[in-house]
PDB file of C-alpha atoms in Angstrom:
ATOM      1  CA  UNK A   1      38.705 189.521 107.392  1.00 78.00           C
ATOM      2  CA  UNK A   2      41.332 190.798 109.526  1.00 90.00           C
ATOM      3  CA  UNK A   3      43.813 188.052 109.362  1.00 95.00           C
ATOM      4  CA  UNK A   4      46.926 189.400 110.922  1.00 96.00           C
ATOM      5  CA  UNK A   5      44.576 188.531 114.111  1.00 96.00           C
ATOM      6  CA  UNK A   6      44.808 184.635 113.797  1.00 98.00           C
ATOM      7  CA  UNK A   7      48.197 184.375 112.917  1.00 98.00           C
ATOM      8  CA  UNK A   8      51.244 182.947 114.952  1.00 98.00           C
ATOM      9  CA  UNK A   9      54.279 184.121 113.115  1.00 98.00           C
ATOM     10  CA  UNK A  10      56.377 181.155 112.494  1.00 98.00           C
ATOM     11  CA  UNK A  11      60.142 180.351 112.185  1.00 98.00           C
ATOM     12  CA  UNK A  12      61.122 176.829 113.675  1.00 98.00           C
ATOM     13  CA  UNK A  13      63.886 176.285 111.411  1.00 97.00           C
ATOM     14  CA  UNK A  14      67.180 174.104 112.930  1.00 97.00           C
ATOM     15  CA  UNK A  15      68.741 176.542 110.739  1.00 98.00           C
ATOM     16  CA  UNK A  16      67.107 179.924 112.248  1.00 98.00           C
ATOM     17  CA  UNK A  17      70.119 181.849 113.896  1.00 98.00           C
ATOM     18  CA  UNK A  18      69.125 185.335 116.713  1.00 98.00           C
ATOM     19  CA  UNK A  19      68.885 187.680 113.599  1.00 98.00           C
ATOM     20  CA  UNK A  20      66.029 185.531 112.088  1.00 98.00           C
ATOM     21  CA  UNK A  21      64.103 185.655 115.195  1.00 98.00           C
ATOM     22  CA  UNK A  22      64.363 189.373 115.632  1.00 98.00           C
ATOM     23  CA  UNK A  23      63.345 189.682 112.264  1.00 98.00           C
ATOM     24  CA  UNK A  24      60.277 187.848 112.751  1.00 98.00           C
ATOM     25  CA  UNK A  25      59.858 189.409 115.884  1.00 98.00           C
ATOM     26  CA  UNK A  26      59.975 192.627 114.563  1.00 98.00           C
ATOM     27  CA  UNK A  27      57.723 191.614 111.357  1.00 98.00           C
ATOM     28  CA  UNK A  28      55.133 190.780 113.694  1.00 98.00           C
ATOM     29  CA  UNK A  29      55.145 194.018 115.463  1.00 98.00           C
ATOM     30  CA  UNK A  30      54.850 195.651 112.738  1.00 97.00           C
ATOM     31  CA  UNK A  31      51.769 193.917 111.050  1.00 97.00           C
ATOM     32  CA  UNK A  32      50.230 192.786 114.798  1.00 97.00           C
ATOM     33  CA  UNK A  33      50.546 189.187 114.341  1.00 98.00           C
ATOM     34  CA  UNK A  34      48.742 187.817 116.998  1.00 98.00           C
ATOM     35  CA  UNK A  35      52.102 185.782 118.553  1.00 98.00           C
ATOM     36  CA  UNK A  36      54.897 185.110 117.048  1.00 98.00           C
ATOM     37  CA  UNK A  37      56.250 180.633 117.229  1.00 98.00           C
ATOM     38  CA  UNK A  38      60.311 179.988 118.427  1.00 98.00           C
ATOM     39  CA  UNK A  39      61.714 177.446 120.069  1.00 98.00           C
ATOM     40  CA  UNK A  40      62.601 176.772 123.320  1.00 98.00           C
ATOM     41  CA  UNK A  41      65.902 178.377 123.584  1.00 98.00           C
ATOM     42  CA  UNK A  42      64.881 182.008 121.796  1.00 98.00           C
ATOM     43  CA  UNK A  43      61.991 182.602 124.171  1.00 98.00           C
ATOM     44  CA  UNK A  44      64.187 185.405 125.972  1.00 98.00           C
ATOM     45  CA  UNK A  45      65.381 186.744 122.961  1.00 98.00           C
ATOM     46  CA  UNK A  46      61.798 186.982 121.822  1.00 98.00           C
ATOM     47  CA  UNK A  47      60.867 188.399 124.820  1.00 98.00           C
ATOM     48  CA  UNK A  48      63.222 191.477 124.595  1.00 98.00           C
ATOM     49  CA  UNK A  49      62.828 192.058 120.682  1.00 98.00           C
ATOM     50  CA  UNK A  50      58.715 192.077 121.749  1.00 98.00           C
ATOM     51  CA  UNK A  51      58.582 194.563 125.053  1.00 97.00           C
ATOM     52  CA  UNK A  52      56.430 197.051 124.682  1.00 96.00           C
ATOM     53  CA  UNK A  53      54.266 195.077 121.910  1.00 98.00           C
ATOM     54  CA  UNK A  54      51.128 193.000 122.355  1.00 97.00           C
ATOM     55  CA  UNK A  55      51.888 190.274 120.318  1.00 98.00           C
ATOM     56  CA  UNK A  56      52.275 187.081 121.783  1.00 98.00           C
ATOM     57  CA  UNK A  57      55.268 184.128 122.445  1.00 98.00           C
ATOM     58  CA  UNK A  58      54.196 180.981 121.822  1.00 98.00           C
ATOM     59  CA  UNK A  59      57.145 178.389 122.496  1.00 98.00           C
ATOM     60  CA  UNK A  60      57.145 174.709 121.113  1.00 98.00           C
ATOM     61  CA  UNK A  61      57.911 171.402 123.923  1.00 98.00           C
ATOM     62  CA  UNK A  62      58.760 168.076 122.996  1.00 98.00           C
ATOM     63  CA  UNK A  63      59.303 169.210 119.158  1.00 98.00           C
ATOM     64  CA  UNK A  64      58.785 168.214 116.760  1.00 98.00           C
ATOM     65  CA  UNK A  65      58.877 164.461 117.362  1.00 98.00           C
ATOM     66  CA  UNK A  66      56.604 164.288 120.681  1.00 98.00           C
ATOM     67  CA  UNK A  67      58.599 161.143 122.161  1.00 98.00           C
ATOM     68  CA  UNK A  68      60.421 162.242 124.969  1.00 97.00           C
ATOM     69  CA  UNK A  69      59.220 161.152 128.062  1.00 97.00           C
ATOM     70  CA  UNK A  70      57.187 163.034 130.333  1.00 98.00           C
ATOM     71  CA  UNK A  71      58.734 164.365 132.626  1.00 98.00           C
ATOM     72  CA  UNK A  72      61.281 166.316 129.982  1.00 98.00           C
ATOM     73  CA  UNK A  73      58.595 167.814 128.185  1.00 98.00           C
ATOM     74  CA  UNK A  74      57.107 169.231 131.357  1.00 98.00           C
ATOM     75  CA  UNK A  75      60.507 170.415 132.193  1.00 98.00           C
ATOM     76  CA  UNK A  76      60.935 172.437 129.054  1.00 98.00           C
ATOM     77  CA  UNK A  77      57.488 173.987 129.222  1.00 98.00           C
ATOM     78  CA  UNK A  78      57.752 175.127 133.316  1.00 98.00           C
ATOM     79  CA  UNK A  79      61.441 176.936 131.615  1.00 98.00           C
ATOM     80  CA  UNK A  80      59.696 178.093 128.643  1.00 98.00           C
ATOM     81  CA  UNK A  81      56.823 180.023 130.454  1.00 98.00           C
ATOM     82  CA  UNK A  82      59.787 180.839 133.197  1.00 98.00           C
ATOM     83  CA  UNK A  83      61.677 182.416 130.367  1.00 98.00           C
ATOM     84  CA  UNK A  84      58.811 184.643 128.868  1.00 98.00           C
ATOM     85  CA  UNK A  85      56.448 182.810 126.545  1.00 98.00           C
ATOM     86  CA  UNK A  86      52.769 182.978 127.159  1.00 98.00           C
ATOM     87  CA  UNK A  87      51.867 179.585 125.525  1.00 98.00           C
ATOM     88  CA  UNK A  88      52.957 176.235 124.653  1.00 98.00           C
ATOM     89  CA  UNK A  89      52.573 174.629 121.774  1.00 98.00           C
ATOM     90  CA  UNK A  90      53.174 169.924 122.671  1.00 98.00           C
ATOM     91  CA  UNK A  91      53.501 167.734 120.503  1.00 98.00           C
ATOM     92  CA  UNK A  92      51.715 164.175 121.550  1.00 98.00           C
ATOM     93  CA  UNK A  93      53.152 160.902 121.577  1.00 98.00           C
ATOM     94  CA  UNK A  94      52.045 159.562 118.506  1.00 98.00           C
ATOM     95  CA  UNK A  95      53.498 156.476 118.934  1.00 98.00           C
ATOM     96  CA  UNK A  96      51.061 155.866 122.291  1.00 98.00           C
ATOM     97  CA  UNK A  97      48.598 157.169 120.420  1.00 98.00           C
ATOM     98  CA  UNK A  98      48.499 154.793 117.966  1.00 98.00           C
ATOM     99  CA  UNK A  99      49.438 151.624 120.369  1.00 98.00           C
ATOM    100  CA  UNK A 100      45.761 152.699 121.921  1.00 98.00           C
ATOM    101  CA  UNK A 101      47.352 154.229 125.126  1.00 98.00           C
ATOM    102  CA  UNK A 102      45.220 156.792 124.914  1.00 98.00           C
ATOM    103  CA  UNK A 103      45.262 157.460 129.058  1.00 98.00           C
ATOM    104  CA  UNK A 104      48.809 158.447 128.271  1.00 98.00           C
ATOM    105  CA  UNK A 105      48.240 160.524 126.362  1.00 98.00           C
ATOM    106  CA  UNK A 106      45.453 162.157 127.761  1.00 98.00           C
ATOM    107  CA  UNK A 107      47.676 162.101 131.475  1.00 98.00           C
ATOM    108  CA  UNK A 108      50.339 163.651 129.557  1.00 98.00           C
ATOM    109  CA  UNK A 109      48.604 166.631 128.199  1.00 98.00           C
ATOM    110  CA  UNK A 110      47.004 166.979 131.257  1.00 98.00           C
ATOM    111  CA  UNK A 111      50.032 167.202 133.301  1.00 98.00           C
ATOM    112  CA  UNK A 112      51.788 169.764 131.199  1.00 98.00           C
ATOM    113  CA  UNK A 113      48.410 171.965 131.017  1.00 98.00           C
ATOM    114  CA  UNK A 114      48.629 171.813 135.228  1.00 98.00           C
ATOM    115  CA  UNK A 115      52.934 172.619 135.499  1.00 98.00           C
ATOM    116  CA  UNK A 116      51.794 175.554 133.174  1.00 98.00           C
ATOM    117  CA  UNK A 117      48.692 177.283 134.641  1.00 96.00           C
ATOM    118  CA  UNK A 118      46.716 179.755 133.272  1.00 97.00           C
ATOM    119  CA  UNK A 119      48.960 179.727 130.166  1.00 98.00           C
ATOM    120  CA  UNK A 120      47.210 178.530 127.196  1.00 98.00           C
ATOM    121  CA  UNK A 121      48.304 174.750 125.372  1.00 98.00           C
ATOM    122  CA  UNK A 122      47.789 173.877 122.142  1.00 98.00           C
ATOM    123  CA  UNK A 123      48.397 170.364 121.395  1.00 98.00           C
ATOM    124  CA  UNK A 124      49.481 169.051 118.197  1.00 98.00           C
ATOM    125  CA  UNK A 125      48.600 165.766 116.900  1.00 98.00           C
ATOM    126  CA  UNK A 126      49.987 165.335 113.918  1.00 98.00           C
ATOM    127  CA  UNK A 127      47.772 164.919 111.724  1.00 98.00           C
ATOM    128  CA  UNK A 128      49.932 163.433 108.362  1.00 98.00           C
ATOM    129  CA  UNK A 129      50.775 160.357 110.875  1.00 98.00           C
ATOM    130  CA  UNK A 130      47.171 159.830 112.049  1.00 98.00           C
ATOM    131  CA  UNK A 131      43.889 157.725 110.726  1.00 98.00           C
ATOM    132  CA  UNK A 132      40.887 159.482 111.142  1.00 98.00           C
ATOM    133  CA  UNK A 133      39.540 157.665 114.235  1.00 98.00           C
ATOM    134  CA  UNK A 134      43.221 158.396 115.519  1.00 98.00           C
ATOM    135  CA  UNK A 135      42.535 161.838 114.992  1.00 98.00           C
ATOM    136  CA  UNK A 136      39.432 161.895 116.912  1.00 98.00           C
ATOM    137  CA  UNK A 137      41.132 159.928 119.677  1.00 98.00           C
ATOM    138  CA  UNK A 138      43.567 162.344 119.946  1.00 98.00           C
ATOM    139  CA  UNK A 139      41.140 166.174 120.467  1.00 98.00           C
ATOM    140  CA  UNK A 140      39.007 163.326 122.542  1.00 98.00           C
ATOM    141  CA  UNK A 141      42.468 163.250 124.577  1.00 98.00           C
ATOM    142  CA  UNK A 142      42.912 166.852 124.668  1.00 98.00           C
ATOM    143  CA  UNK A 143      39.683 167.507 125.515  1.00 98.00           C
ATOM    144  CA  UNK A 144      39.597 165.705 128.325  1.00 98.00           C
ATOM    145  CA  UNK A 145      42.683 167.208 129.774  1.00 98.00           C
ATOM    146  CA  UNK A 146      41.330 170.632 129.522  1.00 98.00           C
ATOM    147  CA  UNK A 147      43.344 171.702 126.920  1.00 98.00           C
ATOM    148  CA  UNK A 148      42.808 174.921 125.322  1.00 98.00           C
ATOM    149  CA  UNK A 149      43.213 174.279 121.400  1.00 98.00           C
ATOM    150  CA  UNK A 150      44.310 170.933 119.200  1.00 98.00           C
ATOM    151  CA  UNK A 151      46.770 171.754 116.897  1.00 98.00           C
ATOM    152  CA  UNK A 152      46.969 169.796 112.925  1.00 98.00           C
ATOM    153  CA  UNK A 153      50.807 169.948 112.787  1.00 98.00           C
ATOM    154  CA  UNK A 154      54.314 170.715 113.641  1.00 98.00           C
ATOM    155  CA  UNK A 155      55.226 171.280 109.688  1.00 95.00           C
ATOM    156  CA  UNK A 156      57.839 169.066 110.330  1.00 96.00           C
ATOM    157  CA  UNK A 157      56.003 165.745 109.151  1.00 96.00           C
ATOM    158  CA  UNK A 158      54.937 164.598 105.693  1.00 96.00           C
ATOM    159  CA  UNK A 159      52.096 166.763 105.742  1.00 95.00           C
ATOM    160  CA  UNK A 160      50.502 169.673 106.602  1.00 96.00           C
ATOM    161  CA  UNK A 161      46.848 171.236 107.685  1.00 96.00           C
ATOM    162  CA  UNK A 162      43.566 169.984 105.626  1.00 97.00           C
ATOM    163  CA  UNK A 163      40.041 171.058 105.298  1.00 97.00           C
ATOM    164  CA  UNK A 164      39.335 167.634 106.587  1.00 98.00           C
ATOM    165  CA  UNK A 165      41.437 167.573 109.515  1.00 97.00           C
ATOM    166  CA  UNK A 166      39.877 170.710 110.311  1.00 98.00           C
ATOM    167  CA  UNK A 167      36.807 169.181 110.331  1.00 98.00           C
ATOM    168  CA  UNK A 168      37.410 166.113 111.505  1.00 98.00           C
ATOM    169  CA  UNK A 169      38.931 167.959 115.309  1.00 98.00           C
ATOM    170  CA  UNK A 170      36.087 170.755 114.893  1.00 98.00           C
ATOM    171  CA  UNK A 171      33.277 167.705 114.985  1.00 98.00           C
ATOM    172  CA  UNK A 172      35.135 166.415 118.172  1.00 98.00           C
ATOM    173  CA  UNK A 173      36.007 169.279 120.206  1.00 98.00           C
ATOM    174  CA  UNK A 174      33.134 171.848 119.154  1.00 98.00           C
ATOM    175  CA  UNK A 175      33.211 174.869 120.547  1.00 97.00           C
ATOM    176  CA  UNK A 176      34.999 173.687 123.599  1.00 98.00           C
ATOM    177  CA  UNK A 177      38.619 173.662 122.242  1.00 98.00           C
ATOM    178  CA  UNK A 178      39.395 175.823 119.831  1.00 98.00           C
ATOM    179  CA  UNK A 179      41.638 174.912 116.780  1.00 98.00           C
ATOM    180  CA  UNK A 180      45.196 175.827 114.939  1.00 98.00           C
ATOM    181  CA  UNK A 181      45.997 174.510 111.451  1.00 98.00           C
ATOM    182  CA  UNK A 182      49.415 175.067 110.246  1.00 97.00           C
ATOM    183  CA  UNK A 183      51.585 173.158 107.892  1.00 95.00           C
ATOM    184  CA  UNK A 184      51.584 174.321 104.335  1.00 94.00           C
ATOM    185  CA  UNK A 185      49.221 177.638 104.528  1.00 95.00           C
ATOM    186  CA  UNK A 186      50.916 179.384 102.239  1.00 94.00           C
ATOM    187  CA  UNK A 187      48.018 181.902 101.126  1.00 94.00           C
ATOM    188  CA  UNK A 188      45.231 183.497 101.801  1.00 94.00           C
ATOM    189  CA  UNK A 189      42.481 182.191  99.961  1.00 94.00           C
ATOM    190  CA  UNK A 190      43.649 179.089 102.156  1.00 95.00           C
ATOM    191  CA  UNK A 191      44.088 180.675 105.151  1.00 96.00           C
ATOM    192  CA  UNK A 192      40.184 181.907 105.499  1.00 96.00           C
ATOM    193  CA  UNK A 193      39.223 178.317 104.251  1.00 97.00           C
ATOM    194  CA  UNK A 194      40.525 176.854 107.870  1.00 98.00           C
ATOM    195  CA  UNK A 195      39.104 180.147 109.500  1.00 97.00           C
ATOM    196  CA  UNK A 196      35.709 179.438 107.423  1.00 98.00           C
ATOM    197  CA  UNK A 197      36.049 175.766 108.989  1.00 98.00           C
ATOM    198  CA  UNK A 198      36.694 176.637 112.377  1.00 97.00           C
ATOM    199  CA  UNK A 199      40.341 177.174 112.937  1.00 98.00           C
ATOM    200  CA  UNK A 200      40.625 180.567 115.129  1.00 98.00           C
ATOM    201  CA  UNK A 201      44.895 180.298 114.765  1.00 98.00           C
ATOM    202  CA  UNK A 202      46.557 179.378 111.921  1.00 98.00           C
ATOM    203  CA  UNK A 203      50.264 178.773 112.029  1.00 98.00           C
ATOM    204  CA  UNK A 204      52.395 179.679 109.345  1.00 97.00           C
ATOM    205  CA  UNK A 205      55.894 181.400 108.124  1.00 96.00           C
ATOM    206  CA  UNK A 206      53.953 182.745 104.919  1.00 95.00           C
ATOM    207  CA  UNK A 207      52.028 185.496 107.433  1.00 95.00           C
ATOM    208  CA  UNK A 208      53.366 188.481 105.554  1.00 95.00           C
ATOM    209  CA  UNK A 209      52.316 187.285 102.032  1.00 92.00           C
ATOM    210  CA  UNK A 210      49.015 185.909 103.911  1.00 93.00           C
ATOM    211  CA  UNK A 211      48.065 189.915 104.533  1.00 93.00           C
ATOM    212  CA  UNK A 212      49.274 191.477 101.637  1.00 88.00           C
ATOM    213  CA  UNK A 213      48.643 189.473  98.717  1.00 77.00           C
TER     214      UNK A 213
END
């Protein structure tokens, strides 16, 4: 299994400084990551230390919280995709989510996927936060906003990806949607368990040990 295919190359740290980034830009390059994860405000740095390359930039919006309004998180995808990056990764409001809003949620994914186009969403729900009829509700939500994948975390919560979460979106959005796990995959024997399950991206920071170990 080729997995350098699936990855997104990861660094998200409130720590990571323009070095870091070209570093993982370049690690990606160099083992053809499939895209490589910033933040907003390194999407044209990623940009330049990626020309020439295939991989990917995937930029996060609304991170890693999910609850600005609206109308900001459309804002920072339309600048994101402006800037360079050829996907965006939301996070939901899981706070409407679990009130039962779930039109607002679904309207909210659903405007961001129009202010962005052809350029692919992933939508992360958060899965540590979420009961498991929440979690349906939420790839039900993405789903119906014609959304390209659901997305188990930002990394950023109390948890990570499961095999059960996995399963849990895969028996909701089917081959229609397709799925990235990240939080906590820190190997590989881990790694092809999500892929086994369904997942066709995994996010992680671990990619390098993920190929080579």
């Amino acid at each position: 299994m080729q997995l350098n295919n699936y990855i997104d190359h990861t660094n998200l740290k409130p720590v990571a400084n323009q070095q870091d980034i070209i570093n993982l830009c370049k690690e990606a390059k160099e083992h053809l990551f499939y895209a490589v994860c910033v933040n907003g405000c390194y999407v044209k740095l990623a940009g330049e230390a990626l020309k020439g390359s295939k991989v990917k930039i995937a930029a996060v919006i609304g991170f890693p919280l999910g609850a600005m309004d609206t109308g900001s998180k459309i804002f920072e995808a339309k600048e994101c995709i402006a800037n360079g990056a050829d996907e965006i990764d939301m996070v939901i409001n899981i706070g409407e989510l679990k009130d039962g809003n779930l039109k607002f949620v679904e309207d909210e994914i659903s405007e961001i996927k129009k202010a962005i186009g052809t350029k692919i969403l992933k939508v992360i729900i958060e899965t540590c936060y979420l009961d498991d009829d929440e979690k349906r509700a939420a790839c039900t939500c993405a789903l119906k906003a014609s959304a390209d994948f659901v997305k188990t975390s930002t990394g950023f919560g109390n948890g990570g990806a499961t095999p059960e979460d996995v399963k849990i979106m895969k028996s909701i959005v089917g081959d229609k949607m397709q799925i990235k796990a990240s939080g906590g995959i820190k190997d590989r024997k881990t790694a092809e368990k999500y892929i086994e399950l369904g997942a066709s991206r995994l996010g992680t920071s671990s990619g390098i040990s993920l190929i080579t170990t």
